[in-house]
mmCIF file of C-alpha atoms and ligand atoms in Angstrom:
data_model
loop_
_atom_site.group_PDB
_atom_site.id
_atom_site.type_symbol
_atom_site.label_atom_id
_atom_site.label_comp_id
_atom_site.label_asym_id
_atom_site.label_seq_id
_atom_site.Cartn_x
_atom_site.Cartn_y
_atom_site.Cartn_z
ATOM 1 C CA MET A 1 0.128 -0.209 -0.129
ATOM 2 C CA LYS A 2 1.582 3.917 -1.290
ATOM 3 C CA LEU A 3 0.439 7.345 0.370
ATOM 4 C CA ILE A 4 1.473 9.546 -2.132
ATOM 5 C CA GLY A 5 2.113 12.964 0.047
ATOM 6 C CA SER A 6 3.968 15.403 0.806
ATOM 7 C CA LEU A 7 6.028 16.078 4.682
ATOM 8 C CA THR A 8 4.790 19.380 5.757
ATOM 9 C CA SER A 9 0.750 18.858 4.223
ATOM 10 C CA PRO A 10 -1.518 18.578 7.441
ATOM 11 C CA TYR A 11 -3.967 16.468 5.597
ATOM 12 C CA VAL A 12 -0.710 13.679 5.035
ATOM 13 C CA ARG A 13 -0.373 14.170 8.585
ATOM 14 C CA LYS A 14 -3.073 12.943 9.733
ATOM 15 C CA VAL A 15 -3.538 10.183 7.737
ATOM 16 C CA ARG A 16 -0.164 9.056 8.334
ATOM 17 C CA ILE A 17 -0.238 9.307 11.982
ATOM 18 C CA VAL A 18 -3.134 7.443 11.776
ATOM 19 C CA PHE A 19 -2.092 4.350 9.957
ATOM 20 C CA SER A 20 1.226 4.995 13.006
ATOM 21 C CA GLU A 21 -1.591 4.686 15.588
ATOM 22 C CA LYS A 22 -3.140 1.023 13.397
ATOM 23 C CA LYS A 23 0.081 -0.216 13.498
ATOM 24 C CA VAL A 24 -0.478 -0.568 9.476
ATOM 25 C CA ASP A 25 2.198 -0.279 7.171
ATOM 26 C CA VAL A 26 2.210 2.191 4.597
ATOM 27 C CA ASP A 27 4.647 3.370 2.313
ATOM 28 C CA LEU A 28 5.057 7.358 1.932
ATOM 29 C CA GLU A 29 5.736 8.772 -1.523
ATOM 30 C CA LEU A 30 6.527 12.172 -1.424
ATOM 31 C CA GLU A 31 5.404 14.033 -4.576
ATOM 32 C CA ASN A 32 5.202 18.126 -5.027
ATOM 33 C CA VAL A 33 1.809 18.596 -6.191
ATOM 34 C CA TRP A 34 2.790 22.285 -6.859
ATOM 35 C CA ALA A 35 5.756 21.693 -9.355
ATOM 36 C CA PRO A 36 5.193 22.160 -12.590
ATOM 37 C CA ASP A 37 5.838 18.279 -13.726
ATOM 38 C CA THR A 38 3.664 16.396 -10.931
ATOM 39 C CA LYS A 39 2.303 13.475 -11.918
ATOM 40 C CA ILE A 40 -0.677 13.603 -8.934
ATOM 41 C CA ALA A 41 -3.165 13.401 -11.568
ATOM 42 C CA ILE A 42 -2.785 10.807 -12.822
ATOM 43 C CA SER A 43 -4.264 9.363 -9.614
ATOM 44 C CA ASN A 44 -5.810 11.662 -7.883
ATOM 45 C CA PRO A 45 -7.957 14.207 -11.259
ATOM 46 C CA LEU A 46 -8.100 16.686 -8.258
ATOM 47 C CA GLY A 47 -4.150 16.897 -8.013
ATOM 48 C CA LYS A 48 -4.067 16.909 -3.964
ATOM 49 C CA VAL A 49 -2.323 14.733 -1.369
ATOM 50 C CA PRO A 50 -2.785 12.299 0.568
ATOM 51 C CA CYS A 51 -3.869 9.782 -1.771
ATOM 52 C CA LEU A 52 -4.015 6.211 -1.350
ATOM 53 C CA ILE A 53 -3.220 3.719 -3.140
ATOM 54 C CA PRO A 54 -3.477 0.408 -2.083
ATOM 55 C CA ASP A 55 -2.600 -3.243 -3.234
ATOM 56 C CA ASP A 56 -5.812 -3.482 -5.897
ATOM 57 C CA GLY A 57 -4.556 0.190 -7.046
ATOM 58 C CA GLU A 58 -7.848 1.307 -7.080
ATOM 59 C CA ALA A 59 -7.064 5.667 -5.466
ATOM 60 C CA ILE A 60 -8.903 6.502 -2.010
ATOM 61 C CA TYR A 61 -8.839 10.535 -1.518
ATOM 62 C CA ASP A 62 -9.782 12.453 0.331
ATOM 63 C CA SER A 63 -7.802 12.401 3.778
ATOM 64 C CA ARG A 64 -11.177 11.954 5.784
ATOM 65 C CA VAL A 65 -12.097 8.672 3.352
ATOM 66 C CA ILE A 66 -8.632 7.192 3.733
ATOM 67 C CA ALA A 67 -8.706 7.881 7.444
ATOM 68 C CA GLU A 68 -12.015 5.775 7.889
ATOM 69 C CA TYR A 69 -10.662 3.182 5.402
ATOM 70 C CA ALA A 70 -7.641 2.651 7.602
ATOM 71 C CA ASP A 71 -9.386 2.661 10.813
ATOM 72 C CA ALA A 72 -11.144 -0.546 9.690
ATOM 73 C CA LEU A 73 -7.929 -2.276 8.309
ATOM 74 C CA SER A 74 -7.278 -3.229 11.782
ATOM 75 C CA PRO A 75 -9.085 -3.796 15.237
ATOM 76 C CA VAL A 76 -5.410 -2.196 17.787
ATOM 77 C CA SER A 77 -6.759 1.108 18.381
ATOM 78 C CA LYS A 78 -10.040 1.957 17.474
ATOM 79 C CA LEU A 79 -10.094 5.652 16.226
ATOM 80 C CA ILE A 80 -13.187 6.456 14.849
ATOM 81 C CA PRO A 81 -16.349 4.949 17.684
ATOM 82 C CA ALA A 82 -19.085 2.894 16.509
ATOM 83 C CA ASP A 83 -21.936 4.268 18.003
ATOM 84 C CA ASN A 84 -23.458 6.981 15.768
ATOM 85 C CA ARG A 85 -23.628 9.628 17.746
ATOM 86 C CA ASP A 86 -19.729 9.362 19.074
ATOM 87 C CA ARG A 87 -18.673 9.087 15.735
ATOM 88 C CA ALA A 88 -20.580 11.901 14.023
ATOM 89 C CA SER A 89 -18.783 13.851 17.213
ATOM 90 C CA VAL A 90 -15.416 12.206 16.148
ATOM 91 C CA LYS A 91 -16.512 13.739 12.310
ATOM 92 C CA THR A 92 -17.204 17.132 13.627
ATOM 93 C CA TRP A 93 -14.420 17.340 15.616
ATOM 94 C CA GLU A 94 -12.219 16.398 12.383
ATOM 95 C CA ALA A 95 -14.440 19.009 10.249
ATOM 96 C CA LEU A 96 -13.498 21.268 12.891
ATOM 97 C CA ALA A 97 -9.780 20.130 12.421
ATOM 98 C CA ASP A 98 -10.114 19.821 9.179
ATOM 99 C CA GLY A 99 -11.325 23.807 8.914
ATOM 100 C CA ILE A 100 -8.500 25.049 10.639
ATOM 101 C CA MET A 101 -6.644 24.236 7.326
ATOM 102 C CA ASP A 102 -8.453 24.703 4.774
ATOM 103 C CA ALA A 103 -8.991 28.060 6.037
ATOM 104 C CA GLY A 104 -4.882 28.715 6.860
ATOM 105 C CA ILE A 105 -3.912 26.848 3.667
ATOM 106 C CA LEU A 106 -6.544 29.304 1.599
ATOM 107 C CA ALA A 107 -4.702 31.973 3.709
ATOM 108 C CA ARG A 108 -1.089 31.418 2.894
ATOM 109 C CA LEU A 109 -1.496 30.492 -1.089
ATOM 110 C CA GLU A 110 -3.568 33.987 -1.212
ATOM 111 C CA ARG A 111 -0.136 35.533 0.066
ATOM 112 C CA THR A 112 2.136 32.890 -1.148
ATOM 113 C CA LEU A 113 0.934 32.470 -5.302
ATOM 114 C CA ARG A 114 -0.805 35.187 -6.061
ATOM 115 C CA PRO A 115 0.637 38.384 -6.819
ATOM 116 C CA ALA A 116 1.251 41.159 -4.094
ATOM 117 C CA GLU A 117 -1.009 43.980 -6.111
ATOM 118 C CA GLN A 118 -3.987 41.119 -6.274
ATOM 119 C CA GLN A 119 -3.881 39.912 -3.264
ATOM 120 C CA SER A 120 -6.809 40.526 -0.898
ATOM 121 C CA GLN A 121 -6.476 41.699 2.617
ATOM 122 C CA ALA A 122 -10.220 40.841 2.740
ATOM 123 C CA TRP A 123 -10.282 37.105 2.471
ATOM 124 C CA VAL A 124 -7.501 36.598 4.387
ATOM 125 C CA ASP A 125 -8.856 38.691 7.288
ATOM 126 C CA ARG A 126 -11.780 35.815 6.043
ATOM 127 C CA GLN A 127 -10.009 32.541 6.974
ATOM 128 C CA MET A 128 -7.644 34.093 9.432
ATOM 129 C CA GLY A 129 -11.927 34.716 11.046
ATOM 130 C CA LYS A 130 -12.068 31.331 10.256
ATOM 131 C CA ILE A 131 -9.958 29.390 12.459
ATOM 132 C CA GLN A 132 -10.427 31.935 15.575
ATOM 133 C CA ALA A 133 -13.575 30.626 15.955
ATOM 134 C CA ALA A 134 -12.268 27.359 14.968
ATOM 135 C CA LEU A 135 -9.829 27.618 18.016
ATOM 136 C CA ARG A 136 -12.915 28.944 20.310
ATOM 137 C CA GLU A 137 -15.163 26.385 19.443
ATOM 138 C CA MET A 138 -12.279 23.431 20.186
ATOM 139 C CA SER A 139 -11.341 25.291 23.532
ATOM 140 C CA GLU A 140 -14.845 24.675 25.109
ATOM 141 C CA ARG A 141 -15.784 21.640 23.595
ATOM 142 C CA LEU A 142 -12.974 20.685 25.029
ATOM 143 C CA SER A 143 -12.724 21.925 28.261
ATOM 144 C CA GLY A 144 -11.255 20.334 31.046
ATOM 145 C CA ASN A 145 -11.536 16.777 29.490
ATOM 146 C CA ALA A 146 -8.436 14.461 28.892
ATOM 147 C CA TRP A 147 -9.623 13.882 25.447
ATOM 148 C CA CYS A 148 -11.924 15.050 23.069
ATOM 149 C CA GLN A 149 -14.229 12.458 22.272
ATOM 150 C CA GLY A 150 -14.418 10.095 25.082
ATOM 151 C CA ASN A 151 -11.842 8.761 27.928
ATOM 152 C CA GLN A 152 -9.606 7.746 24.740
ATOM 153 C CA ILE A 153 -7.674 9.041 21.994
ATOM 154 C CA THR A 154 -9.406 9.023 19.090
ATOM 155 C CA LEU A 155 -9.570 10.029 14.806
ATOM 156 C CA ALA A 156 -10.903 13.667 16.676
ATOM 157 C CA ASP A 157 -7.798 14.282 19.027
ATOM 158 C CA ILE A 158 -5.118 13.047 16.151
ATOM 159 C CA ALA A 159 -7.279 16.170 13.579
ATOM 160 C CA VAL A 160 -7.248 18.750 15.686
ATOM 161 C CA GLY A 161 -3.069 17.596 16.972
ATOM 162 C CA CYS A 162 -1.900 17.797 13.261
ATOM 163 C CA ALA A 163 -4.670 21.574 12.353
ATOM 164 C CA VAL A 164 -2.722 23.247 15.877
ATOM 165 C CA GLY A 165 0.420 21.710 15.158
ATOM 166 C CA TYR A 166 0.225 22.694 11.332
ATOM 167 C CA LEU A 167 -1.112 26.778 13.443
ATOM 168 C CA LEU A 168 3.049 26.784 14.992
ATOM 169 C CA PHE A 169 4.424 25.822 11.996
ATOM 170 C CA ARG A 170 2.802 27.738 9.378
ATOM 171 C CA PHE A 171 1.688 30.790 11.034
ATOM 172 C CA PRO A 172 3.400 31.202 13.847
ATOM 173 C CA GLU A 173 1.574 34.158 14.903
ATOM 174 C CA VAL A 174 -1.185 32.961 15.825
ATOM 175 C CA LYS A 175 -1.102 32.892 19.945
ATOM 176 C CA TRP A 176 -3.650 30.142 20.268
ATOM 177 C CA GLN A 177 -1.272 28.187 23.134
ATOM 178 C CA LEU A 178 -1.560 31.378 25.232
ATOM 179 C CA GLU A 179 -5.497 31.998 24.240
ATOM 180 C CA TYR A 180 -6.266 28.021 24.572
ATOM 181 C CA PRO A 181 -4.158 26.259 27.714
ATOM 182 C CA ASN A 182 -6.778 23.620 27.506
ATOM 183 C CA LEU A 183 -5.809 22.481 23.503
ATOM 184 C CA ASP A 184 -1.811 23.164 24.069
ATOM 185 C CA ARG A 185 -2.616 20.425 26.926
ATOM 186 C CA LEU A 186 -4.106 18.230 24.894
ATOM 187 C CA TYR A 187 -0.912 19.173 22.091
ATOM 188 C CA GLN A 188 1.544 18.793 24.442
ATOM 189 C CA LYS A 189 -0.079 15.325 25.554
ATOM 190 C CA LEU A 190 -0.392 13.895 21.672
ATOM 191 C CA LEU A 191 4.092 15.352 21.057
ATOM 192 C CA GLN A 192 4.497 12.091 23.521
ATOM 193 C CA ARG A 193 3.787 9.965 20.670
ATOM 194 C CA PRO A 194 6.038 8.229 18.223
ATOM 195 C CA SER A 195 3.039 8.697 15.519
ATOM 196 C CA PHE A 196 3.343 12.366 16.542
ATOM 197 C CA ILE A 197 7.426 12.276 16.937
ATOM 198 C CA GLN A 198 7.968 10.655 13.424
ATOM 199 C CA THR A 199 5.290 13.446 11.633
ATOM 200 C CA GLU A 200 6.709 16.650 12.478
ATOM 201 C CA PRO A 201 6.984 18.959 9.589
ATOM 202 C CA PRO A 202 10.565 19.819 8.507
ATOM 203 C CA ALA A 203 11.856 23.082 9.757
ATOM 204 C CA ALA A 204 10.217 25.680 7.575
HETATM 205 C C1 GSF B 301 -7.318 18.592 1.084
HETATM 206 C C2 GSF B 301 -5.911 18.299 0.934
HETATM 207 C C3 GSF B 301 -5.145 19.071 0.058
HETATM 208 O O1 GSF B 301 -5.605 20.650 0.396
HETATM 209 C C4 GSF B 301 -7.910 16.313 1.990
HETATM 210 O O2 GSF B 301 -7.376 15.510 2.072
HETATM 211 O O3 GSF B 301 -8.561 16.092 3.003
HETATM 212 N N1 GSF B 301 -9.816 18.280 1.601
HETATM 213 C C5 GSF B 301 -8.278 17.314 1.204
HETATM 214 N N2 GSF B 301 -4.074 19.162 -0.412
HETATM 215 C C6 GSF B 301 -3.195 20.137 -0.637
HETATM 216 C C7 GSF B 301 -1.625 19.781 0.139
HETATM 217 S S1 GSF B 301 -1.798 20.705 1.447
HETATM 218 O O4 GSF B 301 -1.386 21.891 1.297
HETATM 219 O O5 GSF B 301 -1.907 20.173 2.701
HETATM 220 C C8 GSF B 301 -2.695 19.555 -2.074
HETATM 221 O O6 GSF B 301 -2.663 18.842 -2.331
HETATM 222 N N3 GSF B 301 -3.546 20.641 -2.551
HETATM 223 C C9 GSF B 301 -3.003 20.912 -4.215
HETATM 224 C C10 GSF B 301 -4.021 21.782 -4.483
HETATM 225 O O7 GSF B 301 -3.603 21.862 -6.267
HETATM 226 O O8 GSF B 301 -4.857 22.054 -4.198
#
């Protein structure tokens, strides 16, 4: 099984952590989707990573689909609960965390891909507002609990860890650790895990 991805994508990191927690081996094939000669569209017509190529050869994307598929591959450490309501809760946490990544990437692309005179500050502000609102919601939801959902690690914690880790990586000016100490406590706990340590993004 092959995972096409990059070392800096938070979505790729999320699914790599899921595979690691599940103790399922997957070969990471690095792909720069922004390079003019990228071959990613052969596997994923949307041109995005992560993209999983299982042994049957039929591509699986996007990260939420890959995470769910990976969780069902082995009984080790269930990351998505079987109960329908709990499952929806975990997936909502994941949607919040992915929403932070989506908004961050849109804001960053506005700054890095567009010529300065075409950049819209209002657009960047809109995305940064989403990040702030999602962080506030995650902190309120987490409250004083040890984990996002239930009493063990789930996909919710993994997704949140990747989202806030992405902010530290690309938006160090967002001071979420000071503002939301409970999110930072969760993040510090996640950082002890080999799955998080092994997937730290490279120095920018
Ligand atoms: C998002 C993947 C994505 O935007 C998922 O897998 O959950 N909803 C999808 N990946 C970026 C890499 S990154 O910035 O994390 C990507 O491949 N972008 C290329 C493009 O053309 O948008």
